Amino acid sequence: MRNIVKNNKGQAVAPDSIPITKEAFYSDQETRIYWLGGAGIMIHSYQTNVMIDPVLEGFDIPLLYEVPILSQDVPQLDGILITHIDNDHFSRPTCRHVQNVCQKYYAPNYVADVMNEEGFQTEKHDIGDVFQVQDLSVQLTRAQHNWQNGSKKWQYRYWEEKDYCGYWLKTPDGTIWLPGDSRLLDEHLHMPEPDVILFDFADNDWHITLDGAIQLANTYPQAHLICIHWGSVDAPDMTPFNGNPEDLYQRVINPDRIHVLAPGEAFVLKGEY
């Protein structure tokens, strides 16, 4: 169990970042998962490197952590997967500055259209679609996060559920599931048991809520839980950014499977955890 530090505003803060070096991208016989801070993830699997929702620069709220790799230091990516349009997930500066080293972008529906309009070579997919990125088989899973329909600022279109997604990834070493920013859905409780859940536990009505996160975790009692979407943003009054892993330990079955990684720290799938 990792000690959780709080800042003077009462926010649980991510552990000190560990730099991701170019060696992390080299071909080998491992599958490694790196939390990039916030909602961002990097997965290295054998010859394949992908990032999901990387925000390596340009976020409009101050951060509580050092980004573990800068955009200009990323040597190679086979793909970037975006879950939805919110700027803590779709970072235009990051996507732009890795354009020369990223083979292709992938996204659901509306955000794919926006990305293509802005010059990113983006493959558009619907919920349930399966596609291949080198060694990885990727499927879009359903999410419900169309909060913009309740805000006058965003009324220039109707925001459909299909504009948001999670990702289910099959690697040579096991399965990784990112439910994405989403309310807990009934179908989330009837998936095959994944080896790893990239675990958002934000206590917010347009996220999973803390109770929903506990329910999801206990539905899959053997899955490793890598904590994301917490400890990263200097916004003490915004519930999407202020989960605390300490709230999980007494309520999650097999709590030793909760992994509080530092940004840039590697989790080896099938490794000695």
PDB file of C-alpha atoms in Angstrom:
ATOM      1  CA  MET A   1       0.000   0.000   0.000  1.00  0.00           C
ATOM      2  CA  ARG A   2       1.544   3.278  -1.122  1.00  0.00           C
ATOM      3  CA  ASN A   3       1.466   6.276   1.171  1.00  0.00           C
ATOM      4  CA  ILE A   4      -0.747   9.024  -0.289  1.00  0.00           C
ATOM      5  CA  VAL A   5       0.422  12.591   0.203  1.00  0.00           C
ATOM      6  CA  LYS A   6      -2.014  15.509   0.361  1.00  0.00           C
ATOM      7  CA  ASN A   7      -1.143  19.087  -0.512  1.00  0.00           C
ATOM      8  CA  ASN A   8      -2.078  22.162   1.518  1.00  0.00           C
ATOM      9  CA  LYS A   9      -5.413  22.342  -0.330  1.00  0.00           C
ATOM     10  CA  GLY A  10      -6.356  18.855   0.817  1.00  0.00           C
ATOM     11  CA  GLN A  11      -5.863  17.187  -2.554  1.00  0.00           C
ATOM     12  CA  ALA A  12      -4.408  13.692  -2.813  1.00  0.00           C
ATOM     13  CA  VAL A  13      -1.355  14.110  -5.030  1.00  0.00           C
ATOM     14  CA  ALA A  14       0.318  11.635  -7.376  1.00  0.00           C
ATOM     15  CA  PRO A  15       3.767  10.298  -6.369  1.00  0.00           C
ATOM     16  CA  ASP A  16       6.815  12.007  -7.855  1.00  0.00           C
ATOM     17  CA  SER A  17       7.092  11.361 -11.574  1.00  0.00           C
ATOM     18  CA  ILE A  18       9.626   8.979 -13.098  1.00  0.00           C
ATOM     19  CA  PRO A  19      10.983  10.050 -16.510  1.00  0.00           C
ATOM     20  CA  ILE A  20      10.120   7.804 -19.447  1.00  0.00           C
ATOM     21  CA  THR A  21      13.228   7.390 -21.596  1.00  0.00           C
ATOM     22  CA  LYS A  22      13.524   6.366 -25.240  1.00  0.00           C
ATOM     23  CA  GLU A  23      14.534   2.871 -24.129  1.00  0.00           C
ATOM     24  CA  ALA A  24      10.937   2.292 -22.998  1.00  0.00           C
ATOM     25  CA  PHE A  25       9.913   2.308 -26.672  1.00  0.00           C
ATOM     26  CA  TYR A  26      12.404  -0.340 -27.843  1.00  0.00           C
ATOM     27  CA  SER A  27      11.143  -3.719 -29.075  1.00  0.00           C
ATOM     28  CA  ASP A  28      11.306  -6.488 -26.466  1.00  0.00           C
ATOM     29  CA  GLN A  29       9.203  -9.346 -25.096  1.00  0.00           C
ATOM     30  CA  GLU A  30       7.212  -7.392 -22.493  1.00  0.00           C
ATOM     31  CA  THR A  31       3.920  -5.587 -22.152  1.00  0.00           C
ATOM     32  CA  ARG A  32       4.253  -2.516 -19.925  1.00  0.00           C
ATOM     33  CA  ILE A  33       1.668   0.039 -18.870  1.00  0.00           C
ATOM     34  CA  TYR A  34       2.667   3.572 -17.919  1.00  0.00           C
ATOM     35  CA  TRP A  35       0.376   6.147 -16.332  1.00  0.00           C
ATOM     36  CA  LEU A  36       1.182   9.507 -17.935  1.00  0.00           C
ATOM     37  CA  GLY A  37      -0.678  11.490 -15.269  1.00  0.00           C
ATOM     38  CA  GLY A  38      -4.287  12.631 -15.501  1.00  0.00           C
ATOM     39  CA  ALA A  39      -6.201  10.307 -17.818  1.00  0.00           C
ATOM     40  CA  GLY A  40      -3.219   9.525 -20.047  1.00  0.00           C
ATOM     41  CA  ILE A  41      -1.753   6.067 -20.614  1.00  0.00           C
ATOM     42  CA  MET A  42       1.134   4.641 -22.603  1.00  0.00           C
ATOM     43  CA  ILE A  43       1.224   0.943 -23.484  1.00  0.00           C
ATOM     44  CA  HIS A  44       4.341  -0.730 -24.799  1.00  0.00           C
ATOM     45  CA  SER A  45       3.780  -4.293 -25.995  1.00  0.00           C
ATOM     46  CA  TYR A  46       6.604  -6.138 -27.777  1.00  0.00           C
ATOM     47  CA  GLN A  47       7.061  -4.046 -30.944  1.00  0.00           C
ATOM     48  CA  THR A  48       4.085  -1.774 -30.385  1.00  0.00           C
ATOM     49  CA  ASN A  49       3.806   1.619 -28.679  1.00  0.00           C
ATOM     50  CA  VAL A  50       0.505   3.443 -28.225  1.00  0.00           C
ATOM     51  CA  MET A  51      -0.687   6.306 -26.082  1.00  0.00           C
ATOM     52  CA  ILE A  52      -4.276   6.815 -24.959  1.00  0.00           C
ATOM     53  CA  ASP A  53      -5.457  10.375 -24.241  1.00  0.00           C
ATOM     54  CA  PRO A  54      -1.927  11.769 -23.770  1.00  0.00           C
ATOM     55  CA  VAL A  55      -1.835  15.326 -22.414  1.00  0.00           C
ATOM     56  CA  LEU A  56       1.893  16.035 -22.441  1.00  0.00           C
ATOM     57  CA  GLU A  57       1.467  19.799 -22.772  1.00  0.00           C
ATOM     58  CA  GLY A  58      -1.046  22.587 -23.141  1.00  0.00           C
ATOM     59  CA  PHE A  59      -3.625  21.806 -20.445  1.00  0.00           C
ATOM     60  CA  ASP A  60      -5.474  24.925 -19.281  1.00  0.00           C
ATOM     61  CA  ILE A  61      -5.410  24.235 -15.514  1.00  0.00           C
ATOM     62  CA  PRO A  62      -2.152  24.042 -13.496  1.00  0.00           C
ATOM     63  CA  LEU A  63      -0.871  20.533 -12.860  1.00  0.00           C
ATOM     64  CA  LEU A  64       0.308  18.863  -9.660  1.00  0.00           C
ATOM     65  CA  TYR A  65       2.934  16.646 -11.326  1.00  0.00           C
ATOM     66  CA  GLU A  66       5.808  16.753 -13.782  1.00  0.00           C
ATOM     67  CA  VAL A  67       4.929  15.232 -17.158  1.00  0.00           C
ATOM     68  CA  PRO A  68       7.058  12.060 -17.419  1.00  0.00           C
ATOM     69  CA  ILE A  69       7.899  12.596 -21.100  1.00  0.00           C
ATOM     70  CA  LEU A  70       7.666  15.713 -23.245  1.00  0.00           C
ATOM     71  CA  SER A  71       6.094  15.621 -26.696  1.00  0.00           C
ATOM     72  CA  GLN A  72       9.388  16.412 -28.405  1.00  0.00           C
ATOM     73  CA  ASP A  73      11.080  13.475 -26.660  1.00  0.00           C
ATOM     74  CA  VAL A  74       8.629  10.815 -27.903  1.00  0.00           C
ATOM     75  CA  PRO A  75      10.668   8.780 -30.416  1.00  0.00           C
ATOM     76  CA  GLN A  76       7.955   6.659 -32.043  1.00  0.00           C
ATOM     77  CA  LEU A  77       4.273   5.754 -31.701  1.00  0.00           C
ATOM     78  CA  ASP A  78       2.238   3.266 -33.674  1.00  0.00           C
ATOM     79  CA  GLY A  79      -0.946   4.997 -32.634  1.00  0.00           C
ATOM     80  CA  ILE A  80      -2.694   7.489 -30.395  1.00  0.00           C
ATOM     81  CA  LEU A  81      -6.166   6.524 -29.197  1.00  0.00           C
ATOM     82  CA  ILE A  82      -8.518   9.305 -28.080  1.00  0.00           C
ATOM     83  CA  THR A  83     -11.651   8.550 -26.049  1.00  0.00           C
ATOM     84  CA  HIS A  84     -13.480  11.885 -26.380  1.00  0.00           C
ATOM     85  CA  ILE A  85     -13.225  15.600 -27.095  1.00  0.00           C
ATOM     86  CA  ASP A  86     -12.587  17.033 -23.585  1.00  0.00           C
ATOM     87  CA  ASN A  87      -9.219  18.771 -23.450  1.00  0.00           C
ATOM     88  CA  ASP A  88      -7.963  16.688 -20.533  1.00  0.00           C
ATOM     89  CA  HIS A  89      -8.161  13.775 -23.006  1.00  0.00           C
ATOM     90  CA  PHE A  90      -7.709  15.276 -26.471  1.00  0.00           C
ATOM     91  CA  SER A  91      -4.675  17.545 -26.334  1.00  0.00           C
ATOM     92  CA  ARG A  92      -4.277  19.301 -29.641  1.00  0.00           C
ATOM     93  CA  PRO A  93      -0.723  20.506 -28.840  1.00  0.00           C
ATOM     94  CA  THR A  94       0.389  16.989 -27.914  1.00  0.00           C
ATOM     95  CA  CYS A  95      -1.150  15.418 -31.001  1.00  0.00           C
ATOM     96  CA  ARG A  96       0.366  18.123 -33.204  1.00  0.00           C
ATOM     97  CA  HIS A  97       3.863  17.865 -31.773  1.00  0.00           C
ATOM     98  CA  VAL A  98       4.091  14.075 -32.134  1.00  0.00           C
ATOM     99  CA  GLN A  99       2.617  14.083 -35.635  1.00  0.00           C
ATOM    100  CA  ASN A 100       5.939  13.252 -37.288  1.00  0.00           C
ATOM    101  CA  VAL A 101       6.516  10.178 -35.100  1.00  0.00           C
ATOM    102  CA  CYS A 102       2.943   8.841 -34.774  1.00  0.00           C
ATOM    103  CA  GLN A 103       1.726   6.450 -37.481  1.00  0.00           C
ATOM    104  CA  LYS A 104      -2.003   7.061 -37.022  1.00  0.00           C
ATOM    105  CA  TYR A 105      -4.677   8.421 -34.688  1.00  0.00           C
ATOM    106  CA  TYR A 106      -7.866   6.568 -33.688  1.00  0.00           C
ATOM    107  CA  ALA A 107     -11.044   8.008 -32.194  1.00  0.00           C
ATOM    108  CA  PRO A 108     -14.825   7.599 -32.032  1.00  0.00           C
ATOM    109  CA  ASN A 109     -17.196   9.446 -34.324  1.00  0.00           C
ATOM    110  CA  TYR A 110     -17.362  13.201 -33.673  1.00  0.00           C
ATOM    111  CA  VAL A 111     -13.898  13.605 -32.206  1.00  0.00           C
ATOM    112  CA  ALA A 112     -12.443  11.731 -35.203  1.00  0.00           C
ATOM    113  CA  ASP A 113     -14.199  14.170 -37.532  1.00  0.00           C
ATOM    114  CA  VAL A 114     -12.772  17.113 -35.600  1.00  0.00           C
ATOM    115  CA  MET A 115      -9.292  15.601 -35.602  1.00  0.00           C
ATOM    116  CA  ASN A 116      -9.367  14.990 -39.347  1.00  0.00           C
ATOM    117  CA  GLU A 117     -10.565  18.550 -39.954  1.00  0.00           C
ATOM    118  CA  GLU A 118      -7.594  19.771 -37.919  1.00  0.00           C
ATOM    119  CA  GLY A 119      -5.115  17.769 -39.965  1.00  0.00           C
ATOM    120  CA  PHE A 120      -4.582  14.644 -37.849  1.00  0.00           C
ATOM    121  CA  GLN A 121      -4.755  11.402 -39.829  1.00  0.00           C
ATOM    122  CA  THR A 122      -7.495   9.778 -37.750  1.00  0.00           C
ATOM    123  CA  GLU A 123      -9.265   6.466 -38.274  1.00  0.00           C
ATOM    124  CA  LYS A 124     -12.921   6.817 -37.251  1.00  0.00           C
ATOM    125  CA  HIS A 125     -14.661   4.029 -35.327  1.00  0.00           C
ATOM    126  CA  ASP A 126     -18.026   3.262 -33.791  1.00  0.00           C
ATOM    127  CA  ILE A 127     -18.717   1.530 -30.488  1.00  0.00           C
ATOM    128  CA  GLY A 128     -17.977  -2.190 -30.794  1.00  0.00           C
ATOM    129  CA  ASP A 129     -15.566  -1.805 -33.714  1.00  0.00           C
ATOM    130  CA  VAL A 130     -12.361  -3.854 -33.543  1.00  0.00           C
ATOM    131  CA  PHE A 131      -9.124  -2.799 -35.207  1.00  0.00           C
ATOM    132  CA  GLN A 132      -5.469  -3.756 -35.069  1.00  0.00           C
ATOM    133  CA  VAL A 133      -2.503  -1.614 -34.072  1.00  0.00           C
ATOM    134  CA  GLN A 134       0.537  -3.804 -34.665  1.00  0.00           C
ATOM    135  CA  ASP A 135       0.544  -6.372 -31.808  1.00  0.00           C
ATOM    136  CA  LEU A 136      -2.604  -4.963 -30.206  1.00  0.00           C
ATOM    137  CA  SER A 137      -6.224  -5.792 -30.956  1.00  0.00           C
ATOM    138  CA  VAL A 138      -8.378  -2.833 -29.903  1.00  0.00           C
ATOM    139  CA  GLN A 139     -12.156  -2.629 -29.416  1.00  0.00           C
ATOM    140  CA  LEU A 140     -14.249   0.422 -28.553  1.00  0.00           C
ATOM    141  CA  THR A 141     -16.488  -0.060 -25.512  1.00  0.00           C
ATOM    142  CA  ARG A 142     -19.521   2.034 -24.659  1.00  0.00           C
ATOM    143  CA  ALA A 143     -19.272   5.088 -22.429  1.00  0.00           C
ATOM    144  CA  GLN A 144     -21.817   7.636 -21.225  1.00  0.00           C
ATOM    145  CA  HIS A 145     -20.198  11.029 -20.764  1.00  0.00           C
ATOM    146  CA  ASN A 146     -22.172  13.453 -22.950  1.00  0.00           C
ATOM    147  CA  TRP A 147     -22.371  16.067 -20.224  1.00  0.00           C
ATOM    148  CA  GLN A 148     -22.214  18.924 -22.762  1.00  0.00           C
ATOM    149  CA  ASN A 149     -25.931  18.575 -23.511  1.00  0.00           C
ATOM    150  CA  GLY A 150     -26.647  20.109 -20.109  1.00  0.00           C
ATOM    151  CA  SER A 151     -24.488  23.196 -20.678  1.00  0.00           C
ATOM    152  CA  LYS A 152     -25.559  26.247 -22.695  1.00  0.00           C
ATOM    153  CA  LYS A 153     -21.958  26.811 -23.763  1.00  0.00           C
ATOM    154  CA  TRP A 154     -21.950  23.570 -25.768  1.00  0.00           C
ATOM    155  CA  GLN A 155     -25.424  23.725 -27.326  1.00  0.00           C
ATOM    156  CA  TYR A 156     -24.110  24.190 -30.884  1.00  0.00           C
ATOM    157  CA  ARG A 157     -24.676  20.450 -31.454  1.00  0.00           C
ATOM    158  CA  TYR A 158     -26.350  17.452 -29.862  1.00  0.00           C
ATOM    159  CA  TRP A 159     -23.733  15.288 -28.139  1.00  0.00           C
ATOM    160  CA  GLU A 160     -24.373  11.601 -28.727  1.00  0.00           C
ATOM    161  CA  GLU A 161     -23.187   8.753 -26.525  1.00  0.00           C
ATOM    162  CA  LYS A 162     -21.316   7.285 -29.504  1.00  0.00           C
ATOM    163  CA  ASP A 163     -19.013  10.335 -29.435  1.00  0.00           C
ATOM    164  CA  TYR A 164     -17.341   8.878 -26.307  1.00  0.00           C
ATOM    165  CA  CYS A 165     -15.760   5.499 -25.720  1.00  0.00           C
ATOM    166  CA  GLY A 166     -13.545   3.228 -23.685  1.00  0.00           C
ATOM    167  CA  TYR A 167     -10.976   0.832 -25.114  1.00  0.00           C
ATOM    168  CA  TRP A 168     -10.510  -2.907 -24.635  1.00  0.00           C
ATOM    169  CA  LEU A 169      -7.009  -3.983 -25.675  1.00  0.00           C
ATOM    170  CA  LYS A 170      -5.781  -7.519 -26.210  1.00  0.00           C
ATOM    171  CA  THR A 171      -2.007  -7.854 -25.899  1.00  0.00           C
ATOM    172  CA  PRO A 172       0.195 -10.950 -26.152  1.00  0.00           C
ATOM    173  CA  ASP A 173       0.297 -10.964 -22.326  1.00  0.00           C
ATOM    174  CA  GLY A 174      -3.330 -10.302 -21.428  1.00  0.00           C
ATOM    175  CA  THR A 175      -6.207  -7.850 -21.682  1.00  0.00           C
ATOM    176  CA  ILE A 176      -6.302  -4.192 -20.631  1.00  0.00           C
ATOM    177  CA  TRP A 177      -9.570  -2.276 -20.280  1.00  0.00           C
ATOM    178  CA  LEU A 178      -9.977   1.467 -20.108  1.00  0.00           C
ATOM    179  CA  PRO A 179     -13.689   2.131 -19.426  1.00  0.00           C
ATOM    180  CA  GLY A 180     -13.029   5.825 -20.112  1.00  0.00           C
ATOM    181  CA  ASP A 181     -14.817   8.773 -18.577  1.00  0.00           C
ATOM    182  CA  SER A 182     -18.247   7.258 -18.081  1.00  0.00           C
ATOM    183  CA  ARG A 183     -21.131   6.660 -15.766  1.00  0.00           C
ATOM    184  CA  LEU A 184     -21.260   3.031 -14.697  1.00  0.00           C
ATOM    185  CA  LEU A 185     -23.313   1.125 -17.268  1.00  0.00           C
ATOM    186  CA  ASP A 186     -24.926  -2.286 -16.829  1.00  0.00           C
ATOM    187  CA  GLU A 187     -22.847  -3.711 -19.666  1.00  0.00           C
ATOM    188  CA  HIS A 188     -19.690  -2.676 -17.817  1.00  0.00           C
ATOM    189  CA  LEU A 189     -20.602  -5.343 -15.265  1.00  0.00           C
ATOM    190  CA  HIS A 190     -20.898  -8.126 -17.847  1.00  0.00           C
ATOM    191  CA  MET A 191     -17.551  -8.063 -19.618  1.00  0.00           C
ATOM    192  CA  PRO A 192     -15.051 -10.920 -19.728  1.00  0.00           C
ATOM    193  CA  GLU A 193     -12.745 -10.442 -16.726  1.00  0.00           C
ATOM    194  CA  PRO A 194      -9.835  -8.242 -17.862  1.00  0.00           C
ATOM    195  CA  ASP A 195      -6.319  -8.669 -16.551  1.00  0.00           C
ATOM    196  CA  VAL A 196      -5.983  -4.920 -15.938  1.00  0.00           C
ATOM    197  CA  ILE A 197      -8.507  -2.112 -15.516  1.00  0.00           C
ATOM    198  CA  LEU A 198      -7.253   1.429 -16.033  1.00  0.00           C
ATOM    199  CA  PHE A 199      -9.255   2.601 -13.090  1.00  0.00           C
ATOM    200  CA  ASP A 200     -11.011   5.963 -12.864  1.00  0.00           C
ATOM    201  CA  PHE A 201     -12.703   6.280  -9.472  1.00  0.00           C
ATOM    202  CA  ALA A 202     -13.746   9.943  -9.630  1.00  0.00           C
ATOM    203  CA  ASP A 203     -16.765  10.615  -7.418  1.00  0.00           C
ATOM    204  CA  ASN A 204     -18.612  12.633 -10.038  1.00  0.00           C
ATOM    205  CA  ASP A 205     -22.025  12.060 -11.635  1.00  0.00           C
ATOM    206  CA  TRP A 206     -20.582  12.089 -15.171  1.00  0.00           C
ATOM    207  CA  HIS A 207     -17.815   9.722 -14.134  1.00  0.00           C
ATOM    208  CA  ILE A 208     -18.218   6.345 -12.468  1.00  0.00           C
ATOM    209  CA  THR A 209     -18.675   7.722  -8.894  1.00  0.00           C
ATOM    210  CA  LEU A 210     -16.799   6.179  -5.983  1.00  0.00           C
ATOM    211  CA  ASP A 211     -19.587   3.666  -5.265  1.00  0.00           C
ATOM    212  CA  GLY A 212     -19.714   2.747  -8.943  1.00  0.00           C
ATOM    213  CA  ALA A 213     -15.950   2.263  -9.045  1.00  0.00           C
ATOM    214  CA  ILE A 214     -16.117  -0.064  -6.043  1.00  0.00           C
ATOM    215  CA  GLN A 215     -18.917  -2.042  -7.709  1.00  0.00           C
ATOM    216  CA  LEU A 216     -16.912  -2.343 -10.925  1.00  0.00           C
ATOM    217  CA  ALA A 217     -13.760  -3.395  -9.083  1.00  0.00           C
ATOM    218  CA  ASN A 218     -15.570  -6.064  -7.086  1.00  0.00           C
ATOM    219  CA  THR A 219     -17.287  -7.429 -10.192  1.00  0.00           C
ATOM    220  CA  TYR A 220     -13.826  -8.378 -11.480  1.00  0.00           C
ATOM    221  CA  PRO A 221     -12.029  -9.405  -8.276  1.00  0.00           C
ATOM    222  CA  GLN A 222      -8.853 -10.662  -9.956  1.00  0.00           C
ATOM    223  CA  ALA A 223      -8.243  -7.678 -12.246  1.00  0.00           C
ATOM    224  CA  HIS A 224      -5.323  -5.406 -11.450  1.00  0.00           C
ATOM    225  CA  LEU A 225      -6.517  -1.823 -10.868  1.00  0.00           C
ATOM    226  CA  ILE A 226      -4.191   0.931 -12.063  1.00  0.00           C
ATOM    227  CA  CYS A 227      -5.402   4.220 -10.589  1.00  0.00           C
ATOM    228  CA  ILE A 228      -5.807   7.044 -13.108  1.00  0.00           C
ATOM    229  CA  HIS A 229      -7.621  10.404 -13.351  1.00  0.00           C
ATOM    230  CA  TRP A 230      -6.549  11.504  -9.866  1.00  0.00           C
ATOM    231  CA  GLY A 231      -3.815  13.499  -8.140  1.00  0.00           C
ATOM    232  CA  SER A 232      -2.848  15.501 -11.199  1.00  0.00           C
ATOM    233  CA  VAL A 233      -4.793  18.767 -11.511  1.00  0.00           C
ATOM    234  CA  ASP A 234      -4.629  21.792  -9.217  1.00  0.00           C
ATOM    235  CA  ALA A 235      -8.412  22.115  -8.945  1.00  0.00           C
ATOM    236  CA  PRO A 236      -9.474  21.204  -5.404  1.00  0.00           C
ATOM    237  CA  ASP A 237     -13.151  21.988  -6.046  1.00  0.00           C
ATOM    238  CA  MET A 238     -13.512  19.828  -9.169  1.00  0.00           C
ATOM    239  CA  THR A 239     -14.611  16.285  -8.276  1.00  0.00           C
ATOM    240  CA  PRO A 240     -13.475  14.671 -11.573  1.00  0.00           C
ATOM    241  CA  PHE A 241      -9.861  15.325 -10.563  1.00  0.00           C
ATOM    242  CA  ASN A 242      -9.903  14.584  -6.850  1.00  0.00           C
ATOM    243  CA  GLY A 243     -10.206  10.903  -6.145  1.00  0.00           C
ATOM    244  CA  ASN A 244      -8.069   9.490  -3.341  1.00  0.00           C
ATOM    245  CA  PRO A 245      -6.839   5.878  -3.586  1.00  0.00           C
ATOM    246  CA  GLU A 246      -7.062   5.609   0.203  1.00  0.00           C
ATOM    247  CA  ASP A 247     -10.860   5.490  -0.227  1.00  0.00           C
ATOM    248  CA  LEU A 248     -10.518   2.189  -2.090  1.00  0.00           C
ATOM    249  CA  TYR A 249      -8.507  -0.062   0.196  1.00  0.00           C
ATOM    250  CA  GLN A 250     -11.189  -0.950   2.739  1.00  0.00           C
ATOM    251  CA  ARG A 251     -13.907  -1.548   0.153  1.00  0.00           C
ATOM    252  CA  VAL A 252     -12.214  -3.358  -2.734  1.00  0.00           C
ATOM    253  CA  ILE A 253     -11.964  -7.155  -2.683  1.00  0.00           C
ATOM    254  CA  ASN A 254      -8.283  -8.202  -2.819  1.00  0.00           C
ATOM    255  CA  PRO A 255      -6.964  -4.671  -2.214  1.00  0.00           C
ATOM    256  CA  ASP A 256      -3.385  -5.707  -2.994  1.00  0.00           C
ATOM    257  CA  ARG A 257      -4.352  -5.467  -6.676  1.00  0.00           C
ATOM    258  CA  ILE A 258      -4.762  -1.676  -6.376  1.00  0.00           C
ATOM    259  CA  HIS A 259      -1.707  -0.067  -7.981  1.00  0.00           C
ATOM    260  CA  VAL A 260      -0.897   3.551  -7.205  1.00  0.00           C
ATOM    261  CA  LEU A 261       1.716   4.266  -9.853  1.00  0.00           C
ATOM    262  CA  ALA A 262       3.771   7.388 -10.178  1.00  0.00           C
ATOM    263  CA  PRO A 263       3.442   9.096 -13.558  1.00  0.00           C
ATOM    264  CA  GLY A 264       6.030   7.348 -15.725  1.00  0.00           C
ATOM    265  CA  GLU A 265       6.282   4.228 -13.549  1.00  0.00           C
ATOM    266  CA  ALA A 266       5.997   0.924 -15.409  1.00  0.00           C
ATOM    267  CA  PHE A 267       3.531  -1.833 -14.571  1.00  0.00           C
ATOM    268  CA  VAL A 268       4.594  -5.082 -16.246  1.00  0.00           C
ATOM    269  CA  LEU A 269       1.607  -7.145 -17.338  1.00  0.00           C
ATOM    270  CA  LYS A 270       2.108 -10.708 -16.067  1.00  0.00           C
ATOM    271  CA  GLY A 271       5.063  -9.345 -14.123  1.00  0.00           C
ATOM    272  CA  GLU A 272       6.036  -9.590 -10.469  1.00  0.00           C
ATOM    273  CA  TYR A 273       3.317  -7.439  -8.930  1.00  0.00           C
TER     274      TYR A 273
END
